[in-house]
mmCIF file of C-alpha atoms in Angstrom:
data_model
loop_
_atom_site.group_PDB
_atom_site.id
_atom_site.type_symbol
_atom_site.label_atom_id
_atom_site.label_comp_id
_atom_site.label_asym_id
_atom_site.label_seq_id
_atom_site.Cartn_x
_atom_site.Cartn_y
_atom_site.Cartn_z
ATOM 1 C CA MET A 982 130.674 12.458 69.115
ATOM 2 C CA ASN A 983 127.326 14.232 69.590
ATOM 3 C CA ALA A 984 128.889 16.106 72.506
ATOM 4 C CA THR A 985 128.087 19.438 74.130
ATOM 5 C CA LEU A 986 131.009 21.858 74.445
ATOM 6 C CA VAL A 987 131.649 23.602 77.742
ATOM 7 C CA LEU A 988 133.278 27.029 77.367
ATOM 8 C CA PRO A 989 137.067 26.594 77.124
ATOM 9 C CA GLU A 990 139.428 27.561 79.915
ATOM 10 C CA LEU A 991 142.522 29.613 79.118
ATOM 11 C CA ASP A 992 145.876 28.478 80.452
ATOM 12 C CA ALA A 993 146.971 32.014 81.205
ATOM 13 C CA ASN A 994 148.326 31.763 84.739
ATOM 14 C CA SER A 995 151.513 29.881 83.816
ATOM 15 C CA PHE A 996 152.920 32.705 81.664
ATOM 16 C CA TRP A 997 150.582 35.701 81.766
ATOM 17 C CA HIS A 998 149.737 35.479 85.491
ATOM 18 C CA ASP A 999 146.243 36.589 84.493
ATOM 19 C CA ASP A 1000 143.076 34.860 85.692
ATOM 20 C CA SER A 1001 140.519 36.869 83.676
ATOM 21 C CA GLY A 1002 139.815 33.743 81.622
ATOM 22 C CA PHE A 1003 137.837 33.093 78.451
ATOM 23 C CA GLN A 1004 134.823 35.082 79.644
ATOM 24 C CA GLY A 1005 137.109 37.992 80.541
ATOM 25 C CA ILE A 1006 138.304 38.716 77.020
ATOM 26 C CA TYR A 1007 135.949 36.941 74.576
ATOM 27 C CA ASP A 1008 132.342 37.783 73.761
ATOM 28 C CA VAL A 1009 130.694 34.594 75.064
ATOM 29 C CA GLU A 1010 127.227 35.354 73.695
ATOM 30 C CA HIS A 1011 128.651 35.915 70.219
ATOM 31 C CA PHE A 1012 130.781 32.748 70.454
ATOM 32 C CA ILE A 1013 127.768 30.563 71.294
ATOM 33 C CA LYS A 1014 125.549 32.185 68.661
ATOM 34 C CA ALA A 1015 128.178 32.041 65.894
ATOM 35 C CA LEU A 1016 128.616 28.283 66.336
ATOM 36 C CA ARG A 1017 124.957 27.421 66.952
ATOM 37 C CA PHE A 1018 124.745 25.508 63.648
ATOM 38 C CA ASP A 1019 127.833 23.430 64.478
ATOM 39 C CA VAL A 1020 127.801 22.536 68.166
ATOM 40 C CA ARG A 1021 125.764 23.091 71.313
ATOM 41 C CA ILE A 1022 127.718 25.178 73.845
ATOM 42 C CA VAL A 1023 127.073 25.720 77.555
ATOM 43 C CA GLU A 1024 128.940 27.892 80.046
ATOM 44 C CA ASN A 1025 129.223 25.193 82.726
ATOM 45 C CA ILE A 1026 128.712 21.443 83.042
ATOM 46 C CA PRO A 1027 124.997 21.072 83.837
ATOM 47 C CA ASP A 1028 123.817 19.126 86.865
ATOM 48 C CA VAL A 1029 122.257 15.716 86.279
ATOM 49 C CA ARG A 1030 118.972 14.675 87.849
ATOM 50 C CA LYS A 1031 118.534 10.962 88.455
ATOM 51 C CA ASN A 1032 116.128 9.071 90.742
ATOM 52 C CA GLY A 1033 114.843 12.359 92.097
ATOM 53 C CA LYS A 1034 118.320 13.542 93.107
ATOM 54 C CA THR A 1035 120.547 16.196 91.543
ATOM 55 C CA ARG A 1036 124.261 15.592 91.302
ATOM 56 C CA LYS A 1037 127.226 17.332 89.709
ATOM 57 C CA ILE A 1038 129.289 15.638 87.013
ATOM 58 C CA LYS A 1039 133.022 15.698 87.547
ATOM 59 C CA ALA A 1040 134.817 15.773 84.192
ATOM 60 C CA TYR A 1041 137.428 13.069 83.625
ATOM 61 C CA GLN A 1042 140.784 14.670 82.743
ATOM 62 C CA LEU A 1043 142.208 13.310 79.513
ATOM 63 C CA ARG A 1044 145.445 14.261 77.746
ATOM 64 C CA PRO A 1045 145.095 14.124 73.945
ATOM 65 C CA PRO A 1046 148.205 13.072 72.018
ATOM 66 C CA ARG A 1047 149.865 15.775 69.940
ATOM 67 C CA ASP A 1048 148.362 16.076 66.435
ATOM 68 C CA ALA A 1049 145.820 13.356 67.237
ATOM 69 C CA PRO A 1050 143.688 12.101 64.331
ATOM 70 C CA ILE A 1051 139.920 12.490 64.423
ATOM 71 C CA SER A 1052 139.658 8.747 65.021
ATOM 72 C CA TRP A 1053 141.268 9.222 68.479
ATOM 73 C CA TYR A 1054 138.401 11.527 69.495
ATOM 74 C CA THR A 1055 135.682 9.256 68.074
ATOM 75 C CA THR A 1056 137.114 6.219 69.869
ATOM 76 C CA VAL A 1057 139.261 6.886 72.964
ATOM 77 C CA ALA A 1058 137.789 10.273 73.921
ATOM 78 C CA LEU A 1059 134.207 9.215 73.140
ATOM 79 C CA GLU A 1060 134.560 6.036 75.199
ATOM 80 C CA LYS A 1061 135.779 8.014 78.231
ATOM 81 C CA MET A 1062 133.002 10.574 77.778
ATOM 82 C CA LYS A 1063 130.354 7.830 77.776
ATOM 83 C CA GLU A 1064 131.961 6.255 80.826
ATOM 84 C CA HIS A 1065 132.264 9.422 82.932
ATOM 85 C CA GLY A 1066 129.610 11.699 81.443
ATOM 86 C CA ALA A 1067 132.113 14.506 80.740
ATOM 87 C CA ILE A 1068 135.775 14.811 79.785
ATOM 88 C CA TYR A 1069 138.260 17.644 80.299
ATOM 89 C CA LEU A 1070 140.834 17.771 77.511
ATOM 90 C CA THR A 1071 144.103 19.359 78.596
ATOM 91 C CA PRO A 1072 146.460 20.544 77.230
ATOM 92 C CA PHE A 1073 144.767 21.298 73.928
ATOM 93 C CA SER A 1074 147.226 23.317 71.846
ATOM 94 C CA HIS A 1075 148.153 21.307 68.714
ATOM 95 C CA ARG A 1076 146.072 18.330 69.846
ATOM 96 C CA LEU A 1077 144.240 17.774 66.554
ATOM 97 C CA ALA A 1078 146.013 16.899 63.308
ATOM 98 C CA GLU A 1079 146.359 19.948 61.063
ATOM 99 C CA GLU A 1080 145.773 18.147 57.783
ATOM 100 C CA LEU A 1081 142.281 16.608 57.763
ATOM 101 C CA ASP A 1082 140.657 14.783 54.859
ATOM 102 C CA ASN A 1083 137.245 16.339 55.441
ATOM 103 C CA PRO A 1084 137.348 19.970 54.188
ATOM 104 C CA GLU A 1085 134.258 20.833 56.254
ATOM 105 C CA TYR A 1086 136.238 20.245 59.458
ATOM 106 C CA GLN A 1087 138.865 22.695 58.187
ATOM 107 C CA ARG A 1088 136.159 25.241 57.418
ATOM 108 C CA LEU A 1089 134.852 24.785 60.952
ATOM 109 C CA ARG A 1090 138.291 25.726 62.233
ATOM 110 C CA CYS A 1091 138.068 28.959 60.258
ATOM 111 C CA ARG A 1092 134.553 29.667 61.533
ATOM 112 C CA VAL A 1093 135.860 29.302 65.083
ATOM 113 C CA ASN A 1094 139.106 31.248 64.645
ATOM 114 C CA TYR A 1095 137.914 34.097 62.422
ATOM 115 C CA HIS A 1096 134.202 34.451 63.205
ATOM 116 C CA ALA A 1097 133.213 32.945 66.550
ATOM 117 C CA LEU A 1098 136.221 34.054 68.606
ATOM 118 C CA GLN A 1099 135.584 37.762 68.984
ATOM 119 C CA PHE A 1100 136.946 39.949 71.757
ATOM 120 C CA LYS A 1101 134.562 41.681 74.124
ATOM 121 C CA PRO A 1102 133.107 45.010 72.880
ATOM 122 C CA HIS A 1103 135.240 47.201 75.157
ATOM 123 C CA ILE A 1104 138.433 45.510 73.873
ATOM 124 C CA LEU A 1105 137.380 46.057 70.245
ATOM 125 C CA LYS A 1106 136.540 49.682 71.035
ATOM 126 C CA LEU A 1107 139.925 50.227 72.698
ATOM 127 C CA SER A 1108 141.763 48.563 69.790
ATOM 128 C CA ASN A 1109 139.896 50.585 67.155
ATOM 129 C CA SER A 1110 140.666 53.770 69.069
ATOM 130 C CA ILE A 1111 144.398 52.985 68.972
ATOM 131 C CA VAL A 1112 144.258 52.136 65.252
ATOM 132 C CA SER A 1113 142.400 55.392 64.522
ATOM 133 C CA LYS A 1114 145.038 57.419 66.389
ATOM 134 C CA LEU A 1115 147.828 55.684 64.490
ATOM 135 C CA ARG A 1116 146.062 56.083 61.137
ATOM 136 C CA ALA A 1117 145.504 59.780 61.780
ATOM 137 C CA GLU A 1118 149.206 60.227 60.956
ATOM 138 C CA GLY A 1119 149.250 57.911 57.934
ATOM 139 C CA HIS A 1120 150.100 54.280 57.274
ATOM 140 C CA PHE A 1121 151.759 52.186 59.971
ATOM 141 C CA MET A 1122 153.407 48.783 60.328
ATOM 142 C CA SER A 1123 153.013 46.402 63.255
ATOM 143 C CA ILE A 1124 155.790 44.088 64.417
ATOM 144 C CA HIS A 1125 155.462 41.144 66.776
ATOM 145 C CA LEU A 1126 158.903 41.429 68.310
ATOM 146 C CA ARG A 1127 159.379 38.024 69.918
ATOM 147 C CA PHE A 1128 162.526 38.534 71.961
ATOM 148 C CA GLU A 1129 161.297 37.588 75.410
ATOM 149 C CA MET A 1130 162.779 35.263 78.005
ATOM 150 C CA ASP A 1131 160.464 32.291 77.415
ATOM 151 C CA MET A 1132 161.049 32.110 73.646
ATOM 152 C CA LEU A 1133 164.801 32.650 73.887
ATOM 153 C CA ALA A 1134 165.048 29.900 76.513
ATOM 154 C CA PHE A 1135 162.916 27.597 74.349
ATOM 155 C CA ALA A 1136 165.070 28.266 71.278
ATOM 156 C CA GLY A 1137 168.277 27.696 73.242
ATOM 157 C CA CYS A 1138 169.886 30.833 71.830
ATOM 158 C CA LEU A 1139 172.025 31.982 74.763
ATOM 159 C CA ASP A 1140 175.496 32.945 73.573
ATOM 160 C CA ILE A 1141 174.735 36.596 72.739
ATOM 161 C CA PHE A 1142 173.843 37.287 76.391
ATOM 162 C CA THR A 1143 175.893 38.076 79.468
ATOM 163 C CA PRO A 1144 176.823 35.217 81.845
ATOM 164 C CA GLU A 1145 174.134 36.323 84.304
ATOM 165 C CA GLU A 1146 171.493 36.487 81.550
ATOM 166 C CA GLN A 1147 172.558 33.045 80.314
ATOM 167 C CA ARG A 1148 172.141 31.697 83.835
ATOM 168 C CA ILE A 1149 168.574 33.088 83.969
ATOM 169 C CA LEU A 1150 167.682 31.612 80.566
ATOM 170 C CA THR A 1151 169.222 28.242 81.407
ATOM 171 C CA LYS A 1152 167.313 28.083 84.686
ATOM 172 C CA TYR A 1153 164.037 28.982 82.931
ATOM 173 C CA ARG A 1154 164.630 26.339 80.269
ATOM 174 C CA LYS A 1155 165.289 23.593 82.830
ATOM 175 C CA GLU A 1156 162.116 24.490 84.715
ATOM 176 C CA ASN A 1157 159.809 24.718 81.693
ATOM 177 C CA PHE A 1158 161.113 22.634 78.770
ATOM 178 C CA ALA A 1159 162.381 19.144 78.080
ATOM 179 C CA ASP A 1160 166.098 18.571 78.603
ATOM 180 C CA LYS A 1161 167.895 18.786 75.274
ATOM 181 C CA LYS A 1162 171.422 19.739 74.269
ATOM 182 C CA LEU A 1163 171.300 22.823 72.051
ATOM 183 C CA VAL A 1164 174.370 24.363 70.410
ATOM 184 C CA TYR A 1165 173.925 28.066 69.675
ATOM 185 C CA SER A 1166 176.099 28.147 66.534
ATOM 186 C CA GLU A 1167 174.173 25.217 65.057
ATOM 187 C CA ARG A 1168 170.783 26.677 65.961
ATOM 188 C CA ARG A 1169 171.738 30.072 64.564
ATOM 189 C CA ALA A 1170 173.037 28.632 61.277
ATOM 190 C CA ILE A 1171 169.681 27.000 60.466
ATOM 191 C CA GLY A 1172 167.526 29.955 61.496
ATOM 192 C CA LYS A 1173 166.199 28.510 64.752
ATOM 193 C CA CYS A 1174 166.977 31.621 66.805
ATOM 194 C CA PRO A 1175 164.555 34.552 67.094
ATOM 195 C CA LEU A 1176 165.701 37.622 65.173
ATOM 196 C CA THR A 1177 167.306 40.271 67.372
ATOM 197 C CA PRO A 1178 165.739 43.764 67.289
ATOM 198 C CA GLU A 1179 168.811 44.991 65.352
ATOM 199 C CA GLU A 1180 168.387 42.234 62.738
ATOM 200 C CA VAL A 1181 164.747 43.217 62.324
ATOM 201 C CA GLY A 1182 165.815 46.806 61.700
ATOM 202 C CA LEU A 1183 168.461 45.752 59.180
ATOM 203 C CA ILE A 1184 165.896 43.697 57.233
ATOM 204 C CA LEU A 1185 163.473 46.611 57.054
ATOM 205 C CA ARG A 1186 166.182 49.066 56.043
ATOM 206 C CA SER A 1187 167.398 46.692 53.336
ATOM 207 C CA MET A 1188 163.842 46.557 51.986
ATOM 208 C CA GLY A 1189 163.739 50.338 51.642
ATOM 209 C CA PHE A 1190 161.962 51.433 54.817
ATOM 210 C CA ASP A 1191 163.478 54.613 56.261
ATOM 211 C CA ASN A 1192 163.474 56.317 59.657
ATOM 212 C CA SER A 1193 160.114 57.977 58.978
ATOM 213 C CA THR A 1194 158.365 54.588 59.124
ATOM 214 C CA ARG A 1195 155.848 54.386 61.949
ATOM 215 C CA ILE A 1196 156.008 51.062 63.788
ATOM 216 C CA TYR A 1197 153.658 49.614 66.391
ATOM 217 C CA LEU A 1198 155.457 47.089 68.589
ATOM 218 C CA ALA A 1199 153.529 44.134 69.966
ATOM 219 C CA ALA A 1200 156.013 42.751 72.451
ATOM 220 C CA GLY A 1201 156.444 41.714 76.028
ATOM 221 C CA GLU A 1202 159.494 42.637 78.067
ATOM 222 C CA ILE A 1203 162.515 42.546 75.739
ATOM 223 C CA PHE A 1204 165.125 40.322 77.360
ATOM 224 C CA GLY A 1205 168.387 42.234 77.701
ATOM 225 C CA GLY A 1206 166.490 45.520 77.635
ATOM 226 C CA GLU A 1207 167.769 48.681 75.981
ATOM 227 C CA ARG A 1208 171.083 47.071 75.028
ATOM 228 C CA PHE A 1209 169.210 45.244 72.281
ATOM 229 C CA MET A 1210 166.615 47.929 71.530
ATOM 230 C CA THR A 1211 169.032 50.857 71.042
ATOM 231 C CA PRO A 1212 170.317 49.792 67.572
ATOM 232 C CA PHE A 1213 166.750 49.200 66.377
ATOM 233 C CA ARG A 1214 165.514 52.485 67.802
ATOM 234 C CA SER A 1215 168.368 54.380 66.122
ATOM 235 C CA MET A 1216 167.199 53.070 62.728
ATOM 236 C CA PHE A 1217 163.459 53.453 63.401
ATOM 237 C CA PRO A 1218 162.802 56.076 66.093
ATOM 238 C CA ARG A 1219 159.035 56.321 65.485
ATOM 239 C CA LEU A 1220 158.101 53.381 67.708
ATOM 240 C CA GLU A 1221 154.777 52.991 69.491
ATOM 241 C CA ASN A 1222 153.020 50.412 71.656
ATOM 242 C CA HIS A 1223 149.541 50.266 73.176
ATOM 243 C CA SER A 1224 150.645 52.116 76.303
ATOM 244 C CA THR A 1225 152.197 55.063 74.418
ATOM 245 C CA VAL A 1226 149.235 55.465 72.046
ATOM 246 C CA ASP A 1227 146.612 55.040 74.775
ATOM 247 C CA PRO A 1228 148.075 55.591 78.265
ATOM 248 C CA SER A 1229 144.756 54.779 79.936
ATOM 249 C CA GLN A 1230 144.767 53.172 83.363
ATOM 250 C CA GLU A 1231 143.113 50.006 82.068
ATOM 251 C CA LEU A 1232 145.974 49.258 79.659
ATOM 252 C CA THR A 1233 148.706 50.500 81.963
ATOM 253 C CA GLU A 1234 147.618 48.007 84.623
ATOM 254 C CA ASN A 1235 147.261 45.120 82.135
ATOM 255 C CA THR A 1236 150.085 45.817 79.710
ATOM 256 C CA GLN A 1237 151.549 42.287 80.006
ATOM 257 C CA GLY A 1238 148.243 40.494 80.637
ATOM 258 C CA LEU A 1239 145.513 39.112 78.408
ATOM 259 C CA LEU A 1240 143.956 42.533 77.795
ATOM 260 C CA GLY A 1241 147.228 43.990 76.491
ATOM 261 C CA SER A 1242 147.758 40.939 74.275
ATOM 262 C CA ALA A 1243 144.190 41.117 72.928
ATOM 263 C CA VAL A 1244 144.641 44.788 72.004
ATOM 264 C CA ASP A 1245 148.009 44.022 70.393
ATOM 265 C CA TYR A 1246 146.368 41.254 68.359
ATOM 266 C CA MET A 1247 143.653 43.551 67.002
ATOM 267 C CA VAL A 1248 146.068 46.378 66.172
ATOM 268 C CA CYS A 1249 148.336 43.917 64.332
ATOM 269 C CA LEU A 1250 145.326 42.486 62.493
ATOM 270 C CA LEU A 1251 144.232 45.936 61.304
ATOM 271 C CA SER A 1252 147.675 47.391 60.538
ATOM 272 C CA ASP A 1253 148.766 48.127 56.960
ATOM 273 C CA ILE A 1254 151.702 45.718 57.226
ATOM 274 C CA PHE A 1255 152.388 43.005 59.793
ATOM 275 C CA MET A 1256 155.779 41.446 60.495
ATOM 276 C CA PRO A 1257 156.332 38.510 62.864
ATOM 277 C CA THR A 1258 159.957 38.100 63.898
ATOM 278 C CA TYR A 1259 159.586 34.535 65.162
ATOM 279 C CA ASP A 1260 156.711 32.414 63.868
ATOM 280 C CA GLY A 1261 157.861 29.098 65.327
ATOM 281 C CA PRO A 1262 155.739 27.788 68.227
ATOM 282 C CA SER A 1263 154.006 31.164 68.514
ATOM 283 C CA ASN A 1264 150.215 30.957 68.462
ATOM 284 C CA PHE A 1265 149.977 34.767 68.436
ATOM 285 C CA ALA A 1266 151.997 35.209 65.245
ATOM 286 C CA ASN A 1267 150.662 32.120 63.477
ATOM 287 C CA ASN A 1268 147.027 32.988 64.116
ATOM 288 C CA LEU A 1269 147.607 36.549 62.957
ATOM 289 C CA LEU A 1270 149.222 35.379 59.728
ATOM 290 C CA GLY A 1271 146.229 33.161 59.053
ATOM 291 C CA HIS A 1272 143.709 35.807 60.114
ATOM 292 C CA ARG A 1273 145.203 38.478 57.841
ATOM 293 C CA LEU A 1274 145.332 36.048 54.925
ATOM 294 C CA TYR A 1275 141.696 35.048 55.517
ATOM 295 C CA TYR A 1276 140.509 38.660 55.558
ATOM 296 C CA GLY A 1277 141.755 39.696 52.134
ATOM 297 C CA PHE A 1278 145.401 38.597 51.932
ATOM 298 C CA ARG A 1279 146.636 41.579 53.919
ATOM 299 C CA THR A 1280 150.322 42.408 53.490
ATOM 300 C CA THR A 1281 152.769 40.605 55.750
ATOM 301 C CA ILE A 1282 156.553 40.602 55.865
ATOM 302 C CA ARG A 1283 157.641 37.142 56.914
ATOM 303 C CA PRO A 1284 161.442 36.838 57.213
ATOM 304 C CA ASP A 1285 162.967 33.558 56.057
ATOM 305 C CA ARG A 1286 165.267 33.135 59.060
ATOM 306 C CA LYS A 1287 166.999 30.070 57.615
ATOM 307 C CA ALA A 1288 167.948 31.859 54.378
ATOM 308 C CA LEU A 1289 168.895 35.053 56.220
ATOM 309 C CA ALA A 1290 171.066 33.357 58.874
ATOM 310 C CA PRO A 1291 174.276 32.976 56.777
ATOM 311 C CA ILE A 1292 173.930 36.584 55.563
ATOM 312 C CA PHE A 1293 173.841 37.892 59.148
ATOM 313 C CA ILE A 1294 176.678 35.589 60.190
ATOM 314 C CA HIS A 1295 178.861 36.887 57.333
ATOM 315 C CA ARG A 1296 178.063 40.464 58.387
ATOM 316 C CA GLU A 1297 179.103 39.729 61.986
ATOM 317 C CA ASN A 1298 182.380 38.345 60.639
ATOM 318 C CA GLY A 1299 183.082 41.624 58.835
ATOM 319 C CA GLN A 1300 181.806 40.652 55.369
ATOM 320 C CA THR A 1301 179.428 43.580 54.817
ATOM 321 C CA SER A 1302 179.752 43.997 51.051
ATOM 322 C CA GLY A 1303 176.439 43.352 49.297
ATOM 323 C CA PHE A 1304 174.623 42.783 52.598
ATOM 324 C CA GLU A 1305 171.459 44.743 51.800
ATOM 325 C CA GLU A 1306 171.214 43.309 48.296
ATOM 326 C CA SER A 1307 171.505 39.763 49.685
ATOM 327 C CA VAL A 1308 168.738 40.455 52.218
ATOM 328 C CA ARG A 1309 166.485 41.877 49.495
ATOM 329 C CA ARG A 1310 166.996 38.793 47.315
ATOM 330 C CA VAL A 1311 165.875 36.539 50.164
ATOM 331 C CA MET A 1312 162.883 38.685 51.064
ATOM 332 C CA LEU A 1313 161.656 39.002 47.474
ATOM 333 C CA LYS A 1314 161.161 35.227 47.403
ATOM 334 C CA THR A 1315 158.555 35.414 50.184
ATOM 335 C CA ASN A 1316 154.834 35.770 49.392
ATOM 336 C CA PHE A 1317 153.990 38.916 51.452
ATOM 337 C CA GLY A 1318 150.658 37.441 52.529
ATOM 338 C CA GLY A 1319 149.335 36.557 49.091
ATOM 339 C CA PRO A 1320 147.543 33.294 48.259
ATOM 340 C CA HIS A 1321 149.927 30.366 47.999
ATOM 341 C CA LYS A 1322 149.804 26.604 48.247
ATOM 342 C CA ARG A 1323 150.360 25.303 51.760
ATOM 343 C CA VAL A 1324 153.422 23.069 51.872
ATOM 344 C CA SER A 1325 154.567 21.212 54.981
ATOM 345 C CA PRO A 1326 155.724 22.298 57.521
ATOM 346 C CA GLU A 1327 153.576 25.410 56.996
ATOM 347 C CA SER A 1328 150.665 25.376 59.411
ATOM 348 C CA PHE A 1329 146.982 25.393 58.467
ATOM 349 C CA TYR A 1330 146.601 28.150 61.047
ATOM 350 C CA THR A 1331 148.917 30.420 59.054
ATOM 351 C CA ASN A 1332 147.462 29.489 55.669
ATOM 352 C CA SER A 1333 143.920 28.141 55.335
ATOM 353 C CA TRP A 1334 143.922 28.562 51.556
ATOM 354 C CA PRO A 1335 142.164 27.030 49.680
ATOM 355 C CA GLU A 1336 139.914 25.108 52.144
ATOM 356 C CA CYS A 1337 138.397 28.205 53.773
ATOM 357 C CA PHE A 1338 137.867 30.146 50.554
ATOM 358 C CA CYS A 1339 134.698 29.448 48.582
ATOM 359 C CA GLN A 1340 134.568 29.695 44.792
ATOM 360 C CA THR A 1341 131.945 31.262 42.534
ATOM 361 C CA SER A 1342 132.543 28.727 39.732
ATOM 362 C CA PRO A 1343 134.069 25.643 41.347
ATOM 363 C CA GLN A 1344 134.813 22.292 39.765
ATOM 364 C CA ASN A 1345 133.764 20.640 43.026
ATOM 365 C CA PRO A 1346 130.199 21.655 44.108
ATOM 366 C CA ALA A 1347 131.316 21.449 47.774
ATOM 367 C CA ASP A 1348 133.567 24.488 47.164
ATOM 368 C CA LYS A 1349 130.757 26.703 45.882
ATOM 369 C CA CYS A 1350 130.047 29.911 47.813
ATOM 370 C CA PRO A 1351 126.825 29.680 49.864
ATOM 371 C CA SER A 1352 123.672 31.512 48.834
ATOM 372 C CA GLU A 1353 122.986 34.957 50.286
ATOM 373 C CA ASN A 1354 120.142 33.623 52.459
ATOM 374 C CA ILE A 1355 122.244 30.790 53.961
ATOM 375 C CA LEU A 1356 121.712 32.038 57.542
ATOM 376 C CA GLU A 1357 117.928 31.983 57.093
ATOM 377 C CA ILE A 1358 118.150 28.430 55.776
ATOM 378 C CA LEU A 1359 120.340 27.290 58.680
ATOM 379 C CA ASP A 1360 118.161 29.071 61.252
ATOM 380 C CA SER A 1361 115.093 27.318 59.888
ATOM 381 C CA GLN A 1362 116.887 23.959 59.964
ATOM 382 C CA LEU A 1363 118.068 24.513 63.545
ATOM 383 C CA GLU A 1364 114.551 25.500 64.635
ATOM 384 C CA ARG A 1365 113.123 22.262 63.185
ATOM 385 C CA GLU A 1366 115.789 20.200 64.959
ATOM 386 C CA MET A 1367 115.094 21.917 68.282
ATOM 387 C CA THR A 1368 111.342 21.337 67.855
ATOM 388 C CA ASN A 1369 111.945 17.655 67.151
ATOM 389 C CA ASP A 1370 114.237 17.378 70.204
ATOM 390 C CA SER A 1371 111.588 19.074 72.354
ATOM 391 C CA ASP A 1372 108.855 16.722 71.104
ATOM 392 C CA THR A 1373 111.080 13.727 71.829
ATOM 393 C CA LEU A 1374 111.772 14.981 75.368
ATOM 394 C CA ILE A 1375 108.038 15.550 76.080
ATOM 395 C CA LEU A 1376 107.210 12.052 74.816
ATOM 396 C CA SER A 1377 109.982 10.581 76.980
ATOM 397 C CA ASN A 1378 108.686 12.394 80.062
ATOM 398 C CA LEU A 1379 105.110 11.167 79.399
ATOM 399 C CA ILE A 1380 106.326 7.576 79.093
ATOM 400 C CA THR A 1381 108.330 7.904 82.307
ATOM 401 C CA SER A 1382 105.381 9.450 84.128
ATOM 402 C CA THR A 1383 103.026 6.726 82.960
ATOM 403 C CA THR A 1384 105.505 4.018 83.993
ATOM 404 C CA ASP A 1385 105.857 5.542 87.480
ATOM 405 C CA LYS A 1386 102.087 5.423 87.930
#
């Protein structure tokens, strides 16, 4: 497309009620520098000067189809960009097909997700401080406990709540999601419901974790409150979150905002073990799974909710014999974050192997690891391109000036 990228905007107001934006949590200078060999990036749409006058370009708003192929961008989007000068793509989550034929495009995704997108220095410092305090007492596990109102309403898992709570969830679902008839018993039987805090505790206990296990909770406001947390807390009393480890004013005031989420992300990334309890349409959990795999196949516990569902249902019906053994059998079939072939419907964002992993002795030369001086080579190439562009611009200006005379 030969396009210039304007810094992305974060859709944070709808759920987080936080307007700090991309520049508020990400290191913009690092983002632009890290991608300098791939795309030109500017902070704002530049003004255009024509016929001696300066005017602002208003971006044309365009809605990409879900999982759009690259051809959509090189035809429809490119045509609109040429017509209007700039386009504003929104929404953009899941708007590019995950499986792409060109492996270099997949590698670019990894360069963006795991190298270019870096939190601002003070967020990294705060996160590292929390990790250091947790590590001072030994190993710790992080859990993304996804049991909040928005996800429960999305999943349609209402029957375990009180009538008043069901009314709240139903209202939220009608206001935010497409109308669809969802039957709790059917959803639960196929593992479509988020694990309850108690179920999370039962899984961990079945796997041999005891009440001395230190757990960092990355979670918003647990819907249903202490009624659901009490059974989990009784099994694993050593629970922490960013506010208990670092009760600083900055985190206390932003515990549910982008800052709190950014700190949670970094602590989960650096923890000894990470466990997502609901990795459906959850960008937080999916990106963390992929990030941990990319940085050395770090250990993850990823419950197979579909296989576990009948075991929990039998337990609720009084059939408790062999419960822990059944849970262990299911969990032992998972990969714990190790390298494994990506099979649909697994997302590229949770498993970028093998595209984003170079090889020292590959069969395909394109998979070979780059030389140690690759950055010097790319810098030199970029400098030549910029010199050529500058020479072309000077020549163009001279021609224009001569024509005017």
